[in-house]
Short mmCIF file of C-alpha atoms in Angstrom, two decimals:
data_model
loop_
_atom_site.label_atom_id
_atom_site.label_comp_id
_atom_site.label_asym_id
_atom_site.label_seq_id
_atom_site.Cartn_x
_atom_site.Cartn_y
_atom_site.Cartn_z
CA UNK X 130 39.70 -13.38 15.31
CA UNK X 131 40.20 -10.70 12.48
CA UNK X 132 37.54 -7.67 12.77
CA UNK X 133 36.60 -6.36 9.46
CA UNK X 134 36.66 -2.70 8.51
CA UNK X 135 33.16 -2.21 8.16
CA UNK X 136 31.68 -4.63 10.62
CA UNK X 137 29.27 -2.19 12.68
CA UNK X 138 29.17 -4.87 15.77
CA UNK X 139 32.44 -4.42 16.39
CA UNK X 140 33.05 -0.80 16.23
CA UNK X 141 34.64 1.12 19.08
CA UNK X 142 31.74 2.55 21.62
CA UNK X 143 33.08 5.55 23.48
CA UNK X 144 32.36 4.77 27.21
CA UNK X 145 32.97 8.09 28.75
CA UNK X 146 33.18 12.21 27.89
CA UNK X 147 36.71 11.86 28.15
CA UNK X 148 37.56 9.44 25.45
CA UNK X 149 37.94 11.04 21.97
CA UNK X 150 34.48 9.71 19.63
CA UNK X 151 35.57 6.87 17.30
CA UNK X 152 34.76 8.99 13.83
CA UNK X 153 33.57 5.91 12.06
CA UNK X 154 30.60 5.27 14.63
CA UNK X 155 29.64 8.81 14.63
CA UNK X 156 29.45 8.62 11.10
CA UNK X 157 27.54 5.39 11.02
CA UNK X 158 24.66 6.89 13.39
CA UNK X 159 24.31 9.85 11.38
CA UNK X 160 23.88 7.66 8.01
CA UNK X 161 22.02 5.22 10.08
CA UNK X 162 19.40 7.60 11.65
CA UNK X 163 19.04 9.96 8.48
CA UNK X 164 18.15 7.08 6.05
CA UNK X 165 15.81 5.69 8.56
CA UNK X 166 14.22 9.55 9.15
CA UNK X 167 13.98 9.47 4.97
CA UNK X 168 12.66 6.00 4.81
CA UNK X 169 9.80 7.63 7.46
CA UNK X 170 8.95 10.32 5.41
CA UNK X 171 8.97 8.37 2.01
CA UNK X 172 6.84 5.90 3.74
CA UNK X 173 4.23 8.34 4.80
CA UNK X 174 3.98 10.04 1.76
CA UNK X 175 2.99 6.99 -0.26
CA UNK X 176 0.49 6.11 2.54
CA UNK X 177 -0.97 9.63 1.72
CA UNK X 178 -1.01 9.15 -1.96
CA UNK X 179 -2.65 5.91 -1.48
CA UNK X 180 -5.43 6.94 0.73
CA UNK X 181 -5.93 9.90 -1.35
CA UNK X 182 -6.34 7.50 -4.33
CA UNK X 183 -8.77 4.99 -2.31
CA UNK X 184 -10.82 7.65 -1.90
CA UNK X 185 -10.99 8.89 -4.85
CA UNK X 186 -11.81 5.19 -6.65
CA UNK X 187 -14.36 4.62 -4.04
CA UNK X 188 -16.04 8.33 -4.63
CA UNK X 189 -15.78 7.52 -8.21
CA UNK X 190 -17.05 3.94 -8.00
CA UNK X 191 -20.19 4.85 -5.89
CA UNK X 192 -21.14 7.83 -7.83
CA UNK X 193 -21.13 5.60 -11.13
CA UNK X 194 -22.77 3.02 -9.47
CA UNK X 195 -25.50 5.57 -8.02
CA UNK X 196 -26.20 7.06 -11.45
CA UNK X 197 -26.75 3.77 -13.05
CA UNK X 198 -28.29 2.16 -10.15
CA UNK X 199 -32.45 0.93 -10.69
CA UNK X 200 -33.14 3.89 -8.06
CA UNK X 201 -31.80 6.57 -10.24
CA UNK X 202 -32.90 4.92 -13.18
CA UNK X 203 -36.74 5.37 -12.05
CA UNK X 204 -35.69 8.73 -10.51
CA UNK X 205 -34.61 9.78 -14.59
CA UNK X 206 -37.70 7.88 -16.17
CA UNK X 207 -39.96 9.99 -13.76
CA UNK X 208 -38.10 13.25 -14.36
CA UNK X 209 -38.10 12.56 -18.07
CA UNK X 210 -42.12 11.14 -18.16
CA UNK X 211 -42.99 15.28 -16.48
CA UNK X 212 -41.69 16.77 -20.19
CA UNK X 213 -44.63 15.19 -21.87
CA UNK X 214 -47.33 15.86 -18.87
CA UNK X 215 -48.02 12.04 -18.85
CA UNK X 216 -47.76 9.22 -15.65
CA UNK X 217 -45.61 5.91 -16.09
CA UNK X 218 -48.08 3.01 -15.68
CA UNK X 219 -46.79 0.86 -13.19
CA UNK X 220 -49.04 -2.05 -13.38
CA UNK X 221 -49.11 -4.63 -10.22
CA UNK X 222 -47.35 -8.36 -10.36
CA UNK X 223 -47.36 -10.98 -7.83
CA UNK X 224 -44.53 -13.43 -8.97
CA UNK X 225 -41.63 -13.97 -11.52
CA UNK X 226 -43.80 -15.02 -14.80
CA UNK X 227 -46.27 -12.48 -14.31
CA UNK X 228 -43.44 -9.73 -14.19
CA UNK X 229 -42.01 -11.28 -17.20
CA UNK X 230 -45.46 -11.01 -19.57
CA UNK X 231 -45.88 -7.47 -18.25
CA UNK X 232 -42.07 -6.83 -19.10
CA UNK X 233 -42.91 -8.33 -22.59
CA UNK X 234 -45.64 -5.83 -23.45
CA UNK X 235 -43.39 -3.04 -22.68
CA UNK X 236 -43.73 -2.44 -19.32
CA UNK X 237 -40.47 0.28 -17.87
CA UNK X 238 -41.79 -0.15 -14.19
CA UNK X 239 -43.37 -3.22 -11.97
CA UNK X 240 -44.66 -3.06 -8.58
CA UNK X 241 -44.38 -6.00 -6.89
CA UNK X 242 -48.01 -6.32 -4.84
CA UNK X 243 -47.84 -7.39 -1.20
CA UNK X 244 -51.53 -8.56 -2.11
CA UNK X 245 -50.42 -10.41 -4.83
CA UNK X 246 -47.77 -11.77 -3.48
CA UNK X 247 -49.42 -12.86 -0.21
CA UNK X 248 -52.20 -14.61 -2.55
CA UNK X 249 -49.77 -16.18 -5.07
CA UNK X 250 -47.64 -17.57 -2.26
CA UNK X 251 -49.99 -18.14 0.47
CA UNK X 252 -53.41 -18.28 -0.82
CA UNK X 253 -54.04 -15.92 1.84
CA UNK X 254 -55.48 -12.26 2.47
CA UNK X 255 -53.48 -9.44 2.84
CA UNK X 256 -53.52 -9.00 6.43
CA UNK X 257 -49.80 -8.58 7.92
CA UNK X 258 -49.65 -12.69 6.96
CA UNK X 259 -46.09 -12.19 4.61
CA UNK X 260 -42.96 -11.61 5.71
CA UNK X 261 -40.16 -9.77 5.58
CA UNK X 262 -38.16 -12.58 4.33
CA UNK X 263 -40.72 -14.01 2.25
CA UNK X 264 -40.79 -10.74 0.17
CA UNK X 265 -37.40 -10.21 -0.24
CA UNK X 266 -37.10 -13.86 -1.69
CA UNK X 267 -40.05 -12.55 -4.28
CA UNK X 268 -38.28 -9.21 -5.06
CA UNK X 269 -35.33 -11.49 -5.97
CA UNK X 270 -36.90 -13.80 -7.96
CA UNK X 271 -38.65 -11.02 -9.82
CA UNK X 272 -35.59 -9.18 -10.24
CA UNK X 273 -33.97 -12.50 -11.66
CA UNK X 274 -36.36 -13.11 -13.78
CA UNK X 275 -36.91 -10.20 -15.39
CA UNK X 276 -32.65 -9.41 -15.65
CA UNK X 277 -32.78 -13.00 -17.71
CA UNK X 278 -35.12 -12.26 -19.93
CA UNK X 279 -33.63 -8.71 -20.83
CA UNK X 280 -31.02 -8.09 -22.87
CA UNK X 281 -28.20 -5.21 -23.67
CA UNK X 282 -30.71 -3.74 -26.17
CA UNK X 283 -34.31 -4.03 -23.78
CA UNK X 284 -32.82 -3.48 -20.06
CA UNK X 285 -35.01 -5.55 -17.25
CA UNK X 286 -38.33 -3.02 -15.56
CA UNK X 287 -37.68 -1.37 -12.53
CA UNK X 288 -39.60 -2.75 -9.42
CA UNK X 289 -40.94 -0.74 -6.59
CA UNK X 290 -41.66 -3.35 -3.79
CA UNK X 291 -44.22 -3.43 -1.26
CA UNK X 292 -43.03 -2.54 1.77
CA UNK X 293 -46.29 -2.95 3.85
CA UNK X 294 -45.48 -1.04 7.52
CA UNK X 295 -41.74 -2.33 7.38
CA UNK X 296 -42.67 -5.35 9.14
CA UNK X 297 -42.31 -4.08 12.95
CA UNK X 298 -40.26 -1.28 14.36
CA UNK X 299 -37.24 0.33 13.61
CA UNK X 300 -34.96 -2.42 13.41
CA UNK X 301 -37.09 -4.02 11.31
CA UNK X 302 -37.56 -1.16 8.65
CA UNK X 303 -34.15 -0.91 8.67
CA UNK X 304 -33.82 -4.76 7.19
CA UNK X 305 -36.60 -4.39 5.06
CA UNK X 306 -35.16 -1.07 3.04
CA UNK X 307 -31.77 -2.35 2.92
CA UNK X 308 -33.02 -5.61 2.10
CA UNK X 309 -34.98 -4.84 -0.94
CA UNK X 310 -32.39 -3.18 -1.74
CA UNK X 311 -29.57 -5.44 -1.95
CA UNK X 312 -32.12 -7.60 -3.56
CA UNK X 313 -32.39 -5.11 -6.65
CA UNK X 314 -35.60 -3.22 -5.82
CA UNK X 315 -35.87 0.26 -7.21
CA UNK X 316 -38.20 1.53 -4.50
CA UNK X 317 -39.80 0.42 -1.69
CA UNK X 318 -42.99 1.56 -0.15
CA UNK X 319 -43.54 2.07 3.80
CA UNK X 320 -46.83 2.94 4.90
CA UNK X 321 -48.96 4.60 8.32
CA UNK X 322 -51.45 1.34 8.95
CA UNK X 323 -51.41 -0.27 12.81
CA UNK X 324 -50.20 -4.23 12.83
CA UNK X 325 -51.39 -6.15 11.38
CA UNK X 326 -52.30 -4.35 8.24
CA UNK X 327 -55.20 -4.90 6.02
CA UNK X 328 -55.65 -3.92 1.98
CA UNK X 329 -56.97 -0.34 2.15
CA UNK X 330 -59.06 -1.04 -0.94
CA UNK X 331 -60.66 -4.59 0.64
CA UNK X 332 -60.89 -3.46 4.67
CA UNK X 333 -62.74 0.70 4.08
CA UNK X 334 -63.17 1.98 6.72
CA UNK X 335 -61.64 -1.06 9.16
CA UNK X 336 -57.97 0.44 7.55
CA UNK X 337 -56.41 1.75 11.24
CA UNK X 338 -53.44 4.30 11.03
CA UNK X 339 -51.04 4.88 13.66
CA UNK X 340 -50.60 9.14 14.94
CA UNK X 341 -48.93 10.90 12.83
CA UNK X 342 -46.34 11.20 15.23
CA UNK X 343 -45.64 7.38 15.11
CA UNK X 344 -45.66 7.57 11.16
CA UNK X 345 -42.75 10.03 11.16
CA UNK X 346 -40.92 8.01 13.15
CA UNK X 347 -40.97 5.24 10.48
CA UNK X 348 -40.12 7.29 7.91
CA UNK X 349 -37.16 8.63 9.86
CA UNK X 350 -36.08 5.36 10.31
CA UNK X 351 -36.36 3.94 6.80
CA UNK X 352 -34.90 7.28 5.41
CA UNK X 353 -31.73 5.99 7.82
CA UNK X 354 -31.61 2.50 6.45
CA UNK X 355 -32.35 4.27 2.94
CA UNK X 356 -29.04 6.17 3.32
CA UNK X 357 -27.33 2.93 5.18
CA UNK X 358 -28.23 1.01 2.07
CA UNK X 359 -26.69 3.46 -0.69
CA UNK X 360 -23.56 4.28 1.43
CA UNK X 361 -22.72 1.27 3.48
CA UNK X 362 -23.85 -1.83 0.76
CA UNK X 363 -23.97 0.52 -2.10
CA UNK X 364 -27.38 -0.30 -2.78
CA UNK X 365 -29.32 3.03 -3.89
CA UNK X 366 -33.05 2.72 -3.44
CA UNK X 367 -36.54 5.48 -3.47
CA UNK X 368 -38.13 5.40 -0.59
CA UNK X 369 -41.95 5.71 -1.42
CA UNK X 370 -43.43 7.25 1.49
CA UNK X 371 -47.34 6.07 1.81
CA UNK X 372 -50.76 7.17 4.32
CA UNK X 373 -53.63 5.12 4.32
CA UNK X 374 -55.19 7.48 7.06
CA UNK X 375 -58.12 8.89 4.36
CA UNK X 376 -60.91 6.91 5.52
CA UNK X 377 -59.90 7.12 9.10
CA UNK X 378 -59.02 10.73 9.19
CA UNK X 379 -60.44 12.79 6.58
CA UNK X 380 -58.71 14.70 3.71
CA UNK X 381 -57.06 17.35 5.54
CA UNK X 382 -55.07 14.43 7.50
CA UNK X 383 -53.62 13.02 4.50
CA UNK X 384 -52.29 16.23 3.08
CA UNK X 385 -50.84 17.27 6.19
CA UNK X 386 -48.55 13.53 6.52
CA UNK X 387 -47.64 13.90 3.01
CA UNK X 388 -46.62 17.52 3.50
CA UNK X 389 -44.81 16.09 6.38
CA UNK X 390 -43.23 12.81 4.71
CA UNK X 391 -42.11 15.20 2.02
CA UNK X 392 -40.46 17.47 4.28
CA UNK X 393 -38.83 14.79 6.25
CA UNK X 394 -36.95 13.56 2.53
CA UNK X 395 -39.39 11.02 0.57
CA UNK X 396 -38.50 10.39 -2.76
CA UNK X 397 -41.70 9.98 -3.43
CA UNK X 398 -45.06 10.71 -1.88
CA UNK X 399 -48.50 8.32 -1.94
CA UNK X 400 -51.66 8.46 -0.74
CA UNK X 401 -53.89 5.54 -0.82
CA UNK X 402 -58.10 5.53 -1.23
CA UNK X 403 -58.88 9.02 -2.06
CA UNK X 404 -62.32 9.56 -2.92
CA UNK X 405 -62.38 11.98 -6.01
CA UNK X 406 -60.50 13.62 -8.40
CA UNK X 407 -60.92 17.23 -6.80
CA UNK X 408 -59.31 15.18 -3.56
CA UNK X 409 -56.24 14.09 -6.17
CA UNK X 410 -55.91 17.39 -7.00
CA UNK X 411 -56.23 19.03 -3.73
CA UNK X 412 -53.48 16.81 -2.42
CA UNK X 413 -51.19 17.26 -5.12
CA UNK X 414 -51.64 21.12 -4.74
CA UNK X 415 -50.45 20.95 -1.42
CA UNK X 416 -46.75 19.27 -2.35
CA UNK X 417 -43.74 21.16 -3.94
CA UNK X 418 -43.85 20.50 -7.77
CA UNK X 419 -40.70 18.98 -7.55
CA UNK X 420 -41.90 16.42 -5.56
CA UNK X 421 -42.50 13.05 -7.25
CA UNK X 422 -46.09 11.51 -6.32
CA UNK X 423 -47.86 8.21 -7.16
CA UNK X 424 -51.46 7.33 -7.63
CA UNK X 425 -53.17 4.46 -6.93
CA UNK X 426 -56.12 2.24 -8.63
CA UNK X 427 -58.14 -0.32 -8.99
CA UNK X 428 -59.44 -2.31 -12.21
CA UNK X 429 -63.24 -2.22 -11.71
CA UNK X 430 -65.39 -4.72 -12.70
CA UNK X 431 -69.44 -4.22 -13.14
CA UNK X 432 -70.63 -4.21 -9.94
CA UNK X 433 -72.61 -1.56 -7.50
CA UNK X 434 -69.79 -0.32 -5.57
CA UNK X 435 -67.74 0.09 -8.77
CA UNK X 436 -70.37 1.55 -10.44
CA UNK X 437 -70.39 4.70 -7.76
CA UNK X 438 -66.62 4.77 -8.27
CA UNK X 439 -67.44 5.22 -12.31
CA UNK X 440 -69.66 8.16 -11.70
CA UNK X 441 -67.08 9.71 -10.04
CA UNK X 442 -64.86 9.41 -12.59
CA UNK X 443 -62.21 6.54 -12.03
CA UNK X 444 -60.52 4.49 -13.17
CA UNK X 445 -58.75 7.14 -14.59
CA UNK X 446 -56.23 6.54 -17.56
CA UNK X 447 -52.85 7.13 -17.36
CA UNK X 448 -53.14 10.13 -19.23
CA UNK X 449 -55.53 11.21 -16.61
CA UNK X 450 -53.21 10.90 -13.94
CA UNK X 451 -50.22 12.97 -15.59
CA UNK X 452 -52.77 15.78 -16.03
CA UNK X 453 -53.38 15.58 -12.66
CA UNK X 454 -49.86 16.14 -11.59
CA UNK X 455 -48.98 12.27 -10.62
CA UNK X 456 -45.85 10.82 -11.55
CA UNK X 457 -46.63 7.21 -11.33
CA UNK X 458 -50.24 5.19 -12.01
CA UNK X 459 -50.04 2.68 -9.79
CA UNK X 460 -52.54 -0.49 -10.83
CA UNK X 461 -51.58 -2.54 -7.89
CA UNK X 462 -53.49 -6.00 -8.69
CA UNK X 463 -54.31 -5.89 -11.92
CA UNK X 464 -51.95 -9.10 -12.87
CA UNK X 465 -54.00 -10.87 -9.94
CA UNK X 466 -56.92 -10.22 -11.60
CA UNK X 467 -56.26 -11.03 -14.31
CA UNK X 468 -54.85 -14.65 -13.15
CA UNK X 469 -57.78 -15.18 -11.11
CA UNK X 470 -60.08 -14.32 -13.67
CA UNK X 471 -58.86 -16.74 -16.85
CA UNK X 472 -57.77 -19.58 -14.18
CA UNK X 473 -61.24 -19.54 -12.68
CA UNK X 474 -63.01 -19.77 -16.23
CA UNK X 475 -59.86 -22.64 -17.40
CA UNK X 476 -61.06 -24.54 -14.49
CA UNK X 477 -64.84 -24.54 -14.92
CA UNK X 478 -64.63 -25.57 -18.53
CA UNK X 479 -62.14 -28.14 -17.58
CA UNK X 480 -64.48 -30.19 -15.29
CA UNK X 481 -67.65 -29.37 -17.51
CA UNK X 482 -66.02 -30.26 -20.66
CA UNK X 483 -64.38 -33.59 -19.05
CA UNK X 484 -60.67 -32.34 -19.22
CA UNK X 485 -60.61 -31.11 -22.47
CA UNK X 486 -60.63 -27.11 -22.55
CA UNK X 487 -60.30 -26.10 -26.55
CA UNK X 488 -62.48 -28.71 -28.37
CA UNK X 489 -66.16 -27.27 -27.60
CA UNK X 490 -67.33 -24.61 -30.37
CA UNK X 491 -68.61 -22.62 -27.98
CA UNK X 492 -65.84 -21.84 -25.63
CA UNK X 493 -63.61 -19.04 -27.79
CA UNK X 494 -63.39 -16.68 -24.61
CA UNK X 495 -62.26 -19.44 -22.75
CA UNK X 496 -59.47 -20.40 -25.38
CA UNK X 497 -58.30 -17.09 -25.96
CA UNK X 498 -57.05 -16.86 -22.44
CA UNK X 499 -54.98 -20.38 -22.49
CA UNK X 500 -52.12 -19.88 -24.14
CA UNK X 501 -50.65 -22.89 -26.38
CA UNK X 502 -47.42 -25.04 -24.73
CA UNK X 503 -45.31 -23.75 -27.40
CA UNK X 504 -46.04 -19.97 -26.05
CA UNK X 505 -45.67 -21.10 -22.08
CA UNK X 506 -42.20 -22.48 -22.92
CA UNK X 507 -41.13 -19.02 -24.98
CA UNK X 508 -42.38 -17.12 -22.32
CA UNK X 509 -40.40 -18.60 -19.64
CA UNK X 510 -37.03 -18.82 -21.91
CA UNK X 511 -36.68 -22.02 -23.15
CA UNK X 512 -35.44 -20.61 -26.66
CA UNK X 513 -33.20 -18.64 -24.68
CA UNK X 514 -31.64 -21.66 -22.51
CA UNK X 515 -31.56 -23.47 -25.98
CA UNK X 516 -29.30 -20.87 -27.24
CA UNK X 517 -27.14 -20.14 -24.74
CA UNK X 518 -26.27 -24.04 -23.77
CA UNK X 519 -25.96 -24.49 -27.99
CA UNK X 520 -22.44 -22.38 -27.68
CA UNK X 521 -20.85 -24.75 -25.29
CA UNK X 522 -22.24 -28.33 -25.47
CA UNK X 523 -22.65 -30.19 -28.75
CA UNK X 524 -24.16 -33.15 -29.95
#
């Protein structure tokens, strides 16, 4: 059979040092190996130009994303708030309508109440009951809600989430920041009490702390999931770094953990129960300016106990608070009370009045807090649904 000129397979292989080199193969190895050497190079230089690229697209992507995320959005509204000496209100919700009806009165921030939420969704007291997964299904629903009801022109509140003590140890602060996260929360707060926790306002002086040691340990840890969260799921969040030792362990033991929690990287810095303004003041003394703090409160309602509280000056206004050097005015139930309040006056004219709530002449308070059917179904978007399905289905 014929052998063709340029068929490699069959070219003449010298076998020995003292037969002359066919000139053809030689040639044919030196082609062969320097376009393969050039193909190498070629092909490693694009891989670098790609990987350079990557990067650069997923820096890019992840600082965009950071500076629009809810966590610097807060972050900005805080920073902006200091140029006018005034506190953001940050009044407390327990579910997805009451974050709405706050949202509609021009709320900017929400905190979503581990209170509340335990007695909107288990008619219990706050006392370690909730958990970790039941919150996170509440920050989403919140976080739902309130995106729906937003538009382009009126973007949703920010939520900071009750974190309670993370829910266990360190594994389980870990899921609890980067869950909240992932789940939209702005900030989350992690706190000093022993398991299982109780409501700092409802237990006094039963409130139990663990050492200070054991608190920086958990804020360690959720300042590792905090930073797992932003650069692993791209999920920014502030971590809101909270004592409830005041009761337990005087003044100069909160000021010392916040001193501590700020050092260690808080975003922000919170101390629960304080017993005066001068104790307010003293803390917030003791912390960098730069440091972002939040105060906490209580709606009072004319009783003894609230009465002392008066004389001593609180509730203070939100006004109050920014003079004071706080950055947030945290009200962290008053949506429960509120609910509580007009549901347990619906329901006693209800059974008095034989079902009928708005017919007796006498019962104005009682109507003003009912709000018509019309108003429930605005409220929870049926104008909106109407709308939206209106562009795609017709009659």
């Amino acid at each position: 059979m014929r052998t063709h000129d340029n068929d490699t397979s069959t070219l003449h292989h010298p076998q020995n040092s003292t037969e002359r080199p066919n000139l053809h193969y030689t040639l044919h190895r030196y082609n062969h190996y320097s376009t393969t050497k050039s193909l190498t190079i070629h092909i490693c230089y694009i891989s670098s130009i790609y990987l350079i690229v990557a990067s650069f697209l997923t820096t890019t992507t992840t600082a965009l994303s950071s500076s629009s995320s809810p966590a610097s959005r807060l972050r900005n509204l805080c920073l902006t708030s200091r140029k006018t000496s005034s506190a953001i209100a940050l009044p407390g919700v327990h579910d997805a309508l009451s974050a709405i009806i706050f949202a509609e009165s021009g709320a900017n921030a929400l905190f979503l109440s581990g209170f509340g939420v335990t007695a909107s969704r288990l008619g219990s007291p706050d006392a370690g009951l909730l958990t970790q997964t039941e919150m996170e299904d509440a920050t989403k629903c919140v976080v739902s809600a309130l995106s729906l009801s937003s538009s382009s022109q009126s973007p949703p509140p920010l939520l900071m989430v009750d974190g309670d003590t993370g829910y266990g140890g360190a594994a389980n602060i870990r899921r609890t920041i980067r869950g909240l996260a992932c789940a939209g929360a702005a900030a989350v707060t992690i706190e000093d009490q022993t398991f299982p926790k109780r409501c700092t306002y409802a237990a006094g002086t039963g409130v139990s702390t663990v050492p200070r040691s054991e608190s920086m340990s958990r804020i360690n840890a959720a300042i590792a999931a905090r930073e797992e969260a932003k650069n692993i799921d791209g999920n920014d969040i502030l971590l809101v770094a909270r004592t409830d030792c005041r009761l337990e362990r005087g003044l100069e033991e909160v000021i010392e953990r916040c001193k501590t929690y700020e050092a260690l990287g808080a975003d922000i810095v919170y101390a629960e129960n304080l017993q005066s303004r001068q104790e307010y003041e003293a803390l917030r003394s003791s912390l960098k300016g730069e440091t972002l703090t939040m105060l906490a409160q209580l709606q009072l309602y004319p009783n003894d106990e609230d009465e002392k509280r008066r004389i001593q000056g609180a509730p203070y206004t939100i006004d109050d608070v920014g003079d004071m050097g706080y950055d947030l005015a945290l009200f962290g139930v008053t949506g429960l009370q509120s609910a509580v309040g007009a549901l347990q006056g619906v329901a006693r004219e209800f059974f008095a009045n034989k079902g009928i709530v708005t017919s007796r002449d006498d019962n104005t308070e009682i109507v003003r807090t009912m709000a018509s059917f019309e108003e429930v179904k605005r409220v929870v978007g049926f104008p909106k649904l109407d709308e939206f399905e209106s562009r795609y289905y017709h009659d």
